[in-house]
mmCIF file of C-alpha atoms in Angstrom:
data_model
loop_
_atom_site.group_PDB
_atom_site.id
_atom_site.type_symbol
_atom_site.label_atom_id
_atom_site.label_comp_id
_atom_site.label_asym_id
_atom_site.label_seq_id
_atom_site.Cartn_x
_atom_site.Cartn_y
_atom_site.Cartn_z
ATOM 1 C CA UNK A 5 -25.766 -5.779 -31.470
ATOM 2 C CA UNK A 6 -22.986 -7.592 -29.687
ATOM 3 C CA UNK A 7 -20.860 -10.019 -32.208
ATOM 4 C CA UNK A 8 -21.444 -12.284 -29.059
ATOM 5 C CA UNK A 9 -25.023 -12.594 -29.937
ATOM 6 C CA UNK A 10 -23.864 -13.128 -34.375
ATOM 7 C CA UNK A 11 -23.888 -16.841 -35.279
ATOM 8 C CA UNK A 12 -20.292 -18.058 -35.625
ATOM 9 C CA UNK A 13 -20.559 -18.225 -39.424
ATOM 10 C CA UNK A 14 -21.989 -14.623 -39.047
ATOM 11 C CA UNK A 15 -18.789 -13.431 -36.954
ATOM 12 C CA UNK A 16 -16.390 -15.247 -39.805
ATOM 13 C CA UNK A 17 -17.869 -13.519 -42.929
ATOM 14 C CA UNK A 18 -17.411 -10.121 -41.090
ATOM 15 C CA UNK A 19 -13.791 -10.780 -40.240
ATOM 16 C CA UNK A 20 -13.006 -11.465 -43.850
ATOM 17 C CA UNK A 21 -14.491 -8.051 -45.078
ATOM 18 C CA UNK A 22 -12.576 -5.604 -46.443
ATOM 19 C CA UNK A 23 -13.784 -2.003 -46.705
ATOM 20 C CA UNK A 24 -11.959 0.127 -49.444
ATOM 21 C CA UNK A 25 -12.879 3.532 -50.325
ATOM 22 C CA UNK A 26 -16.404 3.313 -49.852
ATOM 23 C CA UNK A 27 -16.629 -0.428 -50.995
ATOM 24 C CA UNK A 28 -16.119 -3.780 -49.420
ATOM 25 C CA UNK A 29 -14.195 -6.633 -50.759
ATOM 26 C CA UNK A 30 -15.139 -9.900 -50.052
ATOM 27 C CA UNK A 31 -15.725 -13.477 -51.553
ATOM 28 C CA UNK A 32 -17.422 -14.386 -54.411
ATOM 29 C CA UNK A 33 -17.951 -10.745 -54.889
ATOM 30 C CA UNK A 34 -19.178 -11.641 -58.504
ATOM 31 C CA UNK A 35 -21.373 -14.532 -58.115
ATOM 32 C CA UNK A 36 -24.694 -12.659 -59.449
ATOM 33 C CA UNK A 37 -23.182 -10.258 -61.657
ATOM 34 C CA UNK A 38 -20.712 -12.578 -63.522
ATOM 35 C CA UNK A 39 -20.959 -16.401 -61.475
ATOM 36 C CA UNK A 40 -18.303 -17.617 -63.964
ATOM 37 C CA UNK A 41 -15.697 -15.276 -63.302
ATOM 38 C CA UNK A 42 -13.618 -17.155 -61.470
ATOM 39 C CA UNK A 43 -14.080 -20.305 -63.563
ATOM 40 C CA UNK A 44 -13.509 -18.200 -66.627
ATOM 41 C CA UNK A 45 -10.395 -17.049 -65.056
ATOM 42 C CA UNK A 46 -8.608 -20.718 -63.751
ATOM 43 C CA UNK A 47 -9.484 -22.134 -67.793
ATOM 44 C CA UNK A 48 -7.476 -19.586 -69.225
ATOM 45 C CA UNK A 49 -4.668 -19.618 -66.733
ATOM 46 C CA UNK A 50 -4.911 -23.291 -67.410
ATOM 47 C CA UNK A 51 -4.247 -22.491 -71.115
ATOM 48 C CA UNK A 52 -1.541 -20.213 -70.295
ATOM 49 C CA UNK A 53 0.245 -22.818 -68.245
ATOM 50 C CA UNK A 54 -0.132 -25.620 -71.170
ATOM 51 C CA UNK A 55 1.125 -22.802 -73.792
ATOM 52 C CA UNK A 56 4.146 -21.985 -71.379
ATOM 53 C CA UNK A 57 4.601 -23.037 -68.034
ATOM 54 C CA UNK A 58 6.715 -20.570 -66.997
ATOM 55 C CA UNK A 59 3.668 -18.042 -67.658
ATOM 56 C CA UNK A 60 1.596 -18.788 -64.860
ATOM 57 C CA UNK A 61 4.752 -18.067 -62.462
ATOM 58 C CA UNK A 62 5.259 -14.858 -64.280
ATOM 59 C CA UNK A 63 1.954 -13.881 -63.644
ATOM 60 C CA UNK A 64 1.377 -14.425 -59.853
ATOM 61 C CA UNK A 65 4.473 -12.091 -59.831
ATOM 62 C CA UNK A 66 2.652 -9.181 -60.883
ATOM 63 C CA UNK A 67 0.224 -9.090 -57.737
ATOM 64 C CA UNK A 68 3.744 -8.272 -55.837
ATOM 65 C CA UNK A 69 4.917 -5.583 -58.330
ATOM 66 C CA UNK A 70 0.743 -3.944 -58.481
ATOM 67 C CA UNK A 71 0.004 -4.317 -54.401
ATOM 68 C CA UNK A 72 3.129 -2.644 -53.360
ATOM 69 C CA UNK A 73 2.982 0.559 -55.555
ATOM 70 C CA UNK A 74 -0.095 1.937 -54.303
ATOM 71 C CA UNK A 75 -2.473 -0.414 -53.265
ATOM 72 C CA UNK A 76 -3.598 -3.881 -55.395
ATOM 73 C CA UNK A 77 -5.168 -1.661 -58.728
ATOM 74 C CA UNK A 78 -3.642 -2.917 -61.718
ATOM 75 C CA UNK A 79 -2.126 -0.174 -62.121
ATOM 76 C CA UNK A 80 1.229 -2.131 -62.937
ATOM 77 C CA UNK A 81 -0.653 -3.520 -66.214
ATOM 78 C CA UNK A 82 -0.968 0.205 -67.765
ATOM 79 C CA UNK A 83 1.670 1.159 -70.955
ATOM 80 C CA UNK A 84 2.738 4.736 -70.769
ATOM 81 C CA UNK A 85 1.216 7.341 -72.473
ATOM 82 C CA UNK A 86 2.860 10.835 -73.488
ATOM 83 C CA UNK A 87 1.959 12.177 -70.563
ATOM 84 C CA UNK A 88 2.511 9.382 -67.919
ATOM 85 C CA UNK A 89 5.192 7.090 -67.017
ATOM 86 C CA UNK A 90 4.165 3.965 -65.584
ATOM 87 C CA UNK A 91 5.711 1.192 -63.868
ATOM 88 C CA UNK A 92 6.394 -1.496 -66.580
ATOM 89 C CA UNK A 93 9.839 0.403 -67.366
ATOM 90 C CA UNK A 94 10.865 0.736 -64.012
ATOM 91 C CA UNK A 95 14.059 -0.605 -62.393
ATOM 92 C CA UNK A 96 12.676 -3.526 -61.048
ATOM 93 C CA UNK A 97 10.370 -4.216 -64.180
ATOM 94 C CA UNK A 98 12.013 -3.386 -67.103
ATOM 95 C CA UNK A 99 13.324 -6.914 -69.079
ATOM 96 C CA UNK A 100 11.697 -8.676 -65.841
ATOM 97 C CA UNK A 101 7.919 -8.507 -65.823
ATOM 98 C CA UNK A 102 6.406 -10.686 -68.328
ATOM 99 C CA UNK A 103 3.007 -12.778 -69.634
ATOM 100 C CA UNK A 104 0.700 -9.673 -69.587
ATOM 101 C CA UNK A 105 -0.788 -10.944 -72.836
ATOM 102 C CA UNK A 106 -2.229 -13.699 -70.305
ATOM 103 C CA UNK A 107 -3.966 -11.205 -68.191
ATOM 104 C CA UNK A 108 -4.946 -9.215 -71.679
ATOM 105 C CA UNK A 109 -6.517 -12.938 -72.606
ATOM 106 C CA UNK A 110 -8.016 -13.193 -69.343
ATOM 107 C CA UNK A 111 -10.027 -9.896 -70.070
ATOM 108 C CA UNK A 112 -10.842 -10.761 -72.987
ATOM 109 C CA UNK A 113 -13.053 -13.733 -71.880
ATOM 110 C CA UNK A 114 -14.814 -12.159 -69.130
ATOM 111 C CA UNK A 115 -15.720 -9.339 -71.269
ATOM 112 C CA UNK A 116 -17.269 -11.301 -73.437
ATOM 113 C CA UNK A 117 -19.111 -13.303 -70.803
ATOM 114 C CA UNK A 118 -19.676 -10.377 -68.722
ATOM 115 C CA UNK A 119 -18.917 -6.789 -70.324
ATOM 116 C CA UNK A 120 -17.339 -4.422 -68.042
ATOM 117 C CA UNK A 121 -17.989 -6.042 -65.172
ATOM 118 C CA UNK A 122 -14.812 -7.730 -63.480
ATOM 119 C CA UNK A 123 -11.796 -5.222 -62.588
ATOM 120 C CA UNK A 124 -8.258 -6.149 -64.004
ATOM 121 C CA UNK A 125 -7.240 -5.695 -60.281
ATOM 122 C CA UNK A 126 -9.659 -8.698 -59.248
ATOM 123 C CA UNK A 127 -7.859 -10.508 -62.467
ATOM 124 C CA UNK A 128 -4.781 -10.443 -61.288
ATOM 125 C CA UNK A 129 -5.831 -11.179 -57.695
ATOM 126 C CA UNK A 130 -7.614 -14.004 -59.042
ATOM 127 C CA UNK A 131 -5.097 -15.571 -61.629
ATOM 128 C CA UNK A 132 -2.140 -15.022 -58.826
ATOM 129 C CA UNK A 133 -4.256 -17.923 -56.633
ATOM 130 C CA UNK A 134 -4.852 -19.954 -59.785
ATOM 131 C CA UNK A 135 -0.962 -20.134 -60.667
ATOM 132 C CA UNK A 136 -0.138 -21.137 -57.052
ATOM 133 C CA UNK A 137 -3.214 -23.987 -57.230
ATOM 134 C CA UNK A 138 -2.244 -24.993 -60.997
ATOM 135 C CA UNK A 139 1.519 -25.775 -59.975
ATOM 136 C CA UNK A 140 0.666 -27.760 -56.788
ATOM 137 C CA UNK A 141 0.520 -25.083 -54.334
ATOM 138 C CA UNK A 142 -2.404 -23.926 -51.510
ATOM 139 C CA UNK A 143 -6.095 -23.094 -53.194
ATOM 140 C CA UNK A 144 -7.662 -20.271 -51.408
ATOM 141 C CA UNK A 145 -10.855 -18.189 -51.090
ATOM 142 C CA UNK A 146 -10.322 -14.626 -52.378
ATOM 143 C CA UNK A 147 -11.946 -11.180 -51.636
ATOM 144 C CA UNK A 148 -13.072 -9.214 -55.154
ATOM 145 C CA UNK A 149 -14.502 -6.083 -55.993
ATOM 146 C CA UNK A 150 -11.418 -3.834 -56.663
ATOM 147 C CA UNK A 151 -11.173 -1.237 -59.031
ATOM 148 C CA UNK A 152 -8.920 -0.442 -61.416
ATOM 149 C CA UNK A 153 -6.284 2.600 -60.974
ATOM 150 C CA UNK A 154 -6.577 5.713 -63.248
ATOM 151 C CA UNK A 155 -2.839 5.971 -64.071
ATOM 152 C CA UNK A 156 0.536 4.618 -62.801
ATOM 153 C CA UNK A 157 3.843 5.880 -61.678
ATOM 154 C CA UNK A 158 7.024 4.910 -62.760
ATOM 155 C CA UNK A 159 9.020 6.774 -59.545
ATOM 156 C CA UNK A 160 6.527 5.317 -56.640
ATOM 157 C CA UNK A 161 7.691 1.796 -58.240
ATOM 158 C CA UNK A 162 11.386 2.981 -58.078
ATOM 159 C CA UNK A 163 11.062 4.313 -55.329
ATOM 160 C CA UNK A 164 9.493 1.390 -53.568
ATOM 161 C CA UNK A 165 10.396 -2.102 -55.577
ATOM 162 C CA UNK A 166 13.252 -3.617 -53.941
ATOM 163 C CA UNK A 167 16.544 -5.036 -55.962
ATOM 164 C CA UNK A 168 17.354 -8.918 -56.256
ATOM 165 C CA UNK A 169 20.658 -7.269 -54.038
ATOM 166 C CA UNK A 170 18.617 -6.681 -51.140
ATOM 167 C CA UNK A 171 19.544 -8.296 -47.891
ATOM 168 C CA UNK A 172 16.956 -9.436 -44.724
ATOM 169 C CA UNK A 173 16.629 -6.449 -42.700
ATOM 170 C CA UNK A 174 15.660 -4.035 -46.357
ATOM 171 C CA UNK A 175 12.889 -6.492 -47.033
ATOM 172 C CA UNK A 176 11.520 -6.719 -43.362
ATOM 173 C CA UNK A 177 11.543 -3.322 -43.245
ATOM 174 C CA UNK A 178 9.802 -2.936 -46.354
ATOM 175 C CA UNK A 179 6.884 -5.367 -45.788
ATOM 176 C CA UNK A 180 6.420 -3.698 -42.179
ATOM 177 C CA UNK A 181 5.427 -0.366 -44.346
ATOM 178 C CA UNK A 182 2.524 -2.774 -45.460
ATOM 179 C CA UNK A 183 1.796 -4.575 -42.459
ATOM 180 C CA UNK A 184 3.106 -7.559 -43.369
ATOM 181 C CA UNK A 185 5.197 -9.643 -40.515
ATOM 182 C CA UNK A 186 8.417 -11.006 -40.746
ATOM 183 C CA UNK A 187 6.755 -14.494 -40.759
ATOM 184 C CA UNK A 188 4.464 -13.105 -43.475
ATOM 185 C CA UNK A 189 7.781 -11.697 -45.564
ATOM 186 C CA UNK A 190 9.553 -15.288 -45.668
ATOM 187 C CA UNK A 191 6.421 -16.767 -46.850
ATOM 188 C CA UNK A 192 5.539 -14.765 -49.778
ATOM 189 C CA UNK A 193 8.878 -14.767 -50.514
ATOM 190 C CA UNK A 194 8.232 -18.434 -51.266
ATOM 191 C CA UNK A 195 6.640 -17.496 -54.606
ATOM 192 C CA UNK A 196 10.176 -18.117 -55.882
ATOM 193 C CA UNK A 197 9.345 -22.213 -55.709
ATOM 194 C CA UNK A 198 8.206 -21.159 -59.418
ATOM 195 C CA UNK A 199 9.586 -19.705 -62.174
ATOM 196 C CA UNK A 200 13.138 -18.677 -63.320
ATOM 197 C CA UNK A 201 15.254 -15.550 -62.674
ATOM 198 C CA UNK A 202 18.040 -13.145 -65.042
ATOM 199 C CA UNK A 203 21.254 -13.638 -64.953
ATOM 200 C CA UNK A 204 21.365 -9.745 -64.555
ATOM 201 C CA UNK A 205 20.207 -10.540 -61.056
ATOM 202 C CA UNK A 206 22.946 -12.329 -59.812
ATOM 203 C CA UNK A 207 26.275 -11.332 -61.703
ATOM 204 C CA UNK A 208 27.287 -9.191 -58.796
ATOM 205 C CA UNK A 209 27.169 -12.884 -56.409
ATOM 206 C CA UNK A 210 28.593 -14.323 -58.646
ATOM 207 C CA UNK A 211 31.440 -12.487 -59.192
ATOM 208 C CA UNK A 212 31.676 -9.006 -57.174
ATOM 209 C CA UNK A 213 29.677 -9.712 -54.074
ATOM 210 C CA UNK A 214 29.693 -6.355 -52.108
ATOM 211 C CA UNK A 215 32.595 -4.530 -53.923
ATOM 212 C CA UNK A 216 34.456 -7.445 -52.983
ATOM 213 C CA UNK A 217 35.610 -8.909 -56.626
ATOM 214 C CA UNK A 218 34.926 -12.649 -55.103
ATOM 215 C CA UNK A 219 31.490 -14.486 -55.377
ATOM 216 C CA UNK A 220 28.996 -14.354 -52.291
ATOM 217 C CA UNK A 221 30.492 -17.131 -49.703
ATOM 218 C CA UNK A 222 27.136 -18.424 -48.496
ATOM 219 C CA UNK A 223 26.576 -19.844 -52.413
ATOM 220 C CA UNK A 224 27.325 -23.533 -51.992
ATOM 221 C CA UNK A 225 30.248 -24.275 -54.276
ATOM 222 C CA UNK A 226 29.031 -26.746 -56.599
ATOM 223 C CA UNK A 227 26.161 -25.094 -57.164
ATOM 224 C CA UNK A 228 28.393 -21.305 -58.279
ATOM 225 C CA UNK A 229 29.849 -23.380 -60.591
ATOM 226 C CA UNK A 230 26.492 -24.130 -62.181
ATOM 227 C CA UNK A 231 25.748 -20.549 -62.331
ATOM 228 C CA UNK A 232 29.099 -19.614 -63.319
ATOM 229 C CA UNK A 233 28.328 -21.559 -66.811
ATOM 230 C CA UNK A 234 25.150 -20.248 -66.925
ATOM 231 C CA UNK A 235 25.767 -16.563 -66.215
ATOM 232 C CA UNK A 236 29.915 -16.489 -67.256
ATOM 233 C CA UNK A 237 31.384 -12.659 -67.116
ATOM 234 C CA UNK A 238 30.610 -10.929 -70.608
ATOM 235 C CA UNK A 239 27.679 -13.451 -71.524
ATOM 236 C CA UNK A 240 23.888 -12.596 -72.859
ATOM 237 C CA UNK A 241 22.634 -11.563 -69.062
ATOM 238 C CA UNK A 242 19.111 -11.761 -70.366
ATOM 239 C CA UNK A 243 19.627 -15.864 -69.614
ATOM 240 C CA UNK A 244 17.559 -17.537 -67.230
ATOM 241 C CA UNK A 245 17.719 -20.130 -64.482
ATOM 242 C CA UNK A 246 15.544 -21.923 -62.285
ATOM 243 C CA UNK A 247 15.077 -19.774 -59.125
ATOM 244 C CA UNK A 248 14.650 -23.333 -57.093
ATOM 245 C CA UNK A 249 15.357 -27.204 -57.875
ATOM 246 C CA UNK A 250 11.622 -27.438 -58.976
ATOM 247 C CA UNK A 251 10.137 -24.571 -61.073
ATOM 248 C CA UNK A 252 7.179 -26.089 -62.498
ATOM 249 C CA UNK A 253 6.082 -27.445 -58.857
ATOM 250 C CA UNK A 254 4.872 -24.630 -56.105
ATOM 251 C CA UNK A 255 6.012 -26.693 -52.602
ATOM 252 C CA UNK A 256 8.914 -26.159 -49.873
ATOM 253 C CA UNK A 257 11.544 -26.982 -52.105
ATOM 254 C CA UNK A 258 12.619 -23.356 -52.360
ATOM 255 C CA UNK A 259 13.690 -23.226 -48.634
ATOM 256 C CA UNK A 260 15.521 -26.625 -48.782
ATOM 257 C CA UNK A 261 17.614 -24.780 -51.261
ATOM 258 C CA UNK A 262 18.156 -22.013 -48.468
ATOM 259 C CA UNK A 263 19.058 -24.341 -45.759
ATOM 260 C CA UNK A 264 21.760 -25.710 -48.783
ATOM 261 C CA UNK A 265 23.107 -22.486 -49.688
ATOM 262 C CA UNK A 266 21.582 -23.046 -53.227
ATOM 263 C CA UNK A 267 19.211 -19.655 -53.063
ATOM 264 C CA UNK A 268 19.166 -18.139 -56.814
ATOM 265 C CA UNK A 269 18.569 -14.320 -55.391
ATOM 266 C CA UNK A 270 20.645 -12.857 -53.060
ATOM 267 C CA UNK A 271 17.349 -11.240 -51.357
ATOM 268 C CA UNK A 272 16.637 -15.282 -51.764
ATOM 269 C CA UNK A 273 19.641 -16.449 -49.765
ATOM 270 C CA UNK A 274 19.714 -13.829 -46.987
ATOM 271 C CA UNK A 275 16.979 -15.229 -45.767
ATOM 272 C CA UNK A 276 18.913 -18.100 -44.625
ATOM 273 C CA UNK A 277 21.947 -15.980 -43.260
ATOM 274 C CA UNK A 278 20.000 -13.780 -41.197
ATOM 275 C CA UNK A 279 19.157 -14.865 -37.611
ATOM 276 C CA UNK A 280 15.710 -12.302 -37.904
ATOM 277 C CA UNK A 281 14.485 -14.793 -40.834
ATOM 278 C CA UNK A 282 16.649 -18.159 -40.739
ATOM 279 C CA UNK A 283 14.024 -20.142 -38.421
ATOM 280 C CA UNK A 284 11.088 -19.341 -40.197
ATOM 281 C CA UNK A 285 13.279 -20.921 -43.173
ATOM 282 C CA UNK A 286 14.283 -24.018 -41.073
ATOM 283 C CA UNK A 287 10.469 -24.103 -40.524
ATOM 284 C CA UNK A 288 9.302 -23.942 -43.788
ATOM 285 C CA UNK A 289 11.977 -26.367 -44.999
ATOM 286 C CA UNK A 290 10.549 -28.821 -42.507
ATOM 287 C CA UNK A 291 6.641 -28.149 -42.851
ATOM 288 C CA UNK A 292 5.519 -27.631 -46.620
ATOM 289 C CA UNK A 293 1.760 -27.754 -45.020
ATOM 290 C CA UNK A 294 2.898 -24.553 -42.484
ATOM 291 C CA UNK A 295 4.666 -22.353 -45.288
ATOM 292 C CA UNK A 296 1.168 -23.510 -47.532
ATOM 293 C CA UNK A 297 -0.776 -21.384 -44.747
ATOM 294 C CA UNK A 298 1.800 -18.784 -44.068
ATOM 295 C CA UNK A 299 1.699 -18.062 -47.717
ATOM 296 C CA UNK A 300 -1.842 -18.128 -48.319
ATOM 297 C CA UNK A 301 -2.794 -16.144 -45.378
ATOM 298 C CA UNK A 302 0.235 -13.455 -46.634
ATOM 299 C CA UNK A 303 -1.449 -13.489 -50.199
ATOM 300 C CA UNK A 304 -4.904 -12.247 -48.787
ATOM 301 C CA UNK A 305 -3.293 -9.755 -46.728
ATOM 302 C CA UNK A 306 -1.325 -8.465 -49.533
ATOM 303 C CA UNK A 307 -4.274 -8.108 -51.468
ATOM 304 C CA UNK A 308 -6.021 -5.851 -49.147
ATOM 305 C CA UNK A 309 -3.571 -3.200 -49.949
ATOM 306 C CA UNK A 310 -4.932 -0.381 -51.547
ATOM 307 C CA UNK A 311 -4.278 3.560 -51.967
ATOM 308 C CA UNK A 312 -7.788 4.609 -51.638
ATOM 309 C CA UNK A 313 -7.711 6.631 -54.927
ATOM 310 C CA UNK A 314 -10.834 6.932 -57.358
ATOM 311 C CA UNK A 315 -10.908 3.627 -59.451
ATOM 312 C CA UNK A 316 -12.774 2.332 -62.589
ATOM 313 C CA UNK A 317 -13.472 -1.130 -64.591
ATOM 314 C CA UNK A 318 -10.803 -1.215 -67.172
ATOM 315 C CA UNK A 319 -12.670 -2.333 -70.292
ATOM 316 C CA UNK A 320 -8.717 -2.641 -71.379
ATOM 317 C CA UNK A 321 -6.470 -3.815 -68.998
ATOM 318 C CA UNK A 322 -3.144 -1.493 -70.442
ATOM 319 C CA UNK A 323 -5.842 1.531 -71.234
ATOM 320 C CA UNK A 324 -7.319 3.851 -68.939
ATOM 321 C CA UNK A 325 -10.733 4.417 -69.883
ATOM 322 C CA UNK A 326 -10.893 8.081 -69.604
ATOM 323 C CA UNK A 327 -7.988 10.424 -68.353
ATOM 324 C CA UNK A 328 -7.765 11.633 -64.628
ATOM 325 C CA UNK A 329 -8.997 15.082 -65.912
ATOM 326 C CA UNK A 330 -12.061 14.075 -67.312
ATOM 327 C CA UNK A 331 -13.482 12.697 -63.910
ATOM 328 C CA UNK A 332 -15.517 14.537 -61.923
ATOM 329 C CA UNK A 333 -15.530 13.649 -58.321
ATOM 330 C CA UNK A 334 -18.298 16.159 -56.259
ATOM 331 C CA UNK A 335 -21.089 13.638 -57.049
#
């Protein structure tokens, strides 16, 4: 049948489905097996928010560090085990992802509303929205009906996970990998409006900026001087600071810092000094409604990454169920 001949609504609900090895994500994937899921999900990010507001930030971070390394599986959320490495401890992890008790919280409600039934993948798709939504930001629609990875890998996160050093044309590179547009990469990037970042992240602007022994020049001066008490030469480098002039409040703010030279990240701040990225900055300064849709539209397109690998419902969201070598796959 042509899509000609499909009712518009018809045509729309198609274009939002997902197939993934052998099933389809799509909205309100859960509404007959669990119709509270995502309702379950917002009241305890809600709780996590009141408890510690920096929590909710933390955890719309870890959709970024899950969907790059292999697809969105949760596969960031595992602990090692003797005989696997996973990616909590890698370089761009270790002392920097935090709040997975809120996701462990999380699973803990919908398995008691609805035993193994909702993948920790769909969690942390679903509790990524609800931080953006909680602080201010875009509310969106999102697909469901992931499954969970079988075991993790500290190297692909190495090897992947870029550094707070790196500059414009490492990220837009990177992102391109995923099919993700430059437009798309400035937007996400956004997620910074919230939360706070280590001084271990920015010592080497601060002080040594490319081998140089001087700070980075495009930090605006009274602003160095503000990190310069907060992250002096010698102090506790586990410190943190705001990584814009509003961390509590998801909005444009972040790229008005940009424009000022008051970026908290280097990868931040390039994305002001290069020409490839600069105007979608200047834009998103300007338009807080146009970087609300950039982002949102980058969020469901990062979510539709996936490796294609064999998958399960985590009844523990740091535990595989059963080891890799106990699967049988010729069924």
């Amino acid at each position: 049948m042509s899509l000609l001949l499909l009712r518009p609504h018809l045509i729309l609900y198609l274009l939002i489905l997902t197939v993934v090895n052998g099933e389809i994500l799509r909205p309100r994937f859960y509404s007959e097996t669990c119709p509270e899921a995502e309702s379950i999900v917002r009241r305890e990010m809600k709780k996590a928010m009141i408890k510690e507001a920096r929590s909710v930030a933390s955890v719309m971070r870890l959709q970024f560090h899950d969907c790059f390394v292999n697809g969105c599986d949760a596969s960031v959320l595992l602990d090692d085990t003797p005989d696997m490495l996973g990616e909590k401890l890698s370089l761009s992890n270790i002392n920097s992802l935090r709040s997975f008790e809120v996701v462990d919280d999380i699973k803990e409600a919908l398995e008691e509303a609805c035993p193994a039934t909702i993948s920790c993948a769909d969690i942390v798709i679903m509790a990524s929205r609800d931080a953006v939504a909680l602080t201010g930001g875009p509310d969106w629609e999102v697909k469901l009906g992931r499954k969970d990875s079988l075991t993790a890998s500290q190297k692909d996160s190495d090897d992947i996970m870029p550094s707070p050093r790196a500059n414009a044309t490492f990220l837009i590179d990177l992102f391109e990998r995923f099919n993700l547009s430059v437009r798309d990469m400035v937007a996400l990037s956004g997620s910074h409006s919230i939360g706070k970042g280590r001084c271990f992240s920015i010592m080497f602007r601060l002080y040594n900026q490319s081998g140089s022994g001087k700070p980075d020049p495009a930090l605006e001066p009274r602003y160095r001087k503000k990190l310069n008490k907060l992250c002096p030469l010698g102090g506790d480098e586990n410190v943190t600071g705001d990584l814009d002039a509003t961390p509590h409040v998801f909005d444009n703010q972040y790229f008005k810092d940009l424009v000022s030279g008051r970026g908290f990240l280097n990868s931040d701040q390039t994305l002001y000094t290069s020409r490839e990225t600069r105007g979608y900055v200047k834009m998103f300064s300007e338009d807080q409604a146009e970087f609300f849709r950039a982002f949102e539209q980058g969020m469901v397109k990062m979510g539709d990454l996936q490796s294609g690998r064999p998958g399960e419902i985590r009844l523990n969201c740091r535990v595989v169920n059963r080891r890799p070598s106990d699967l049988r796959f010729d069924s």
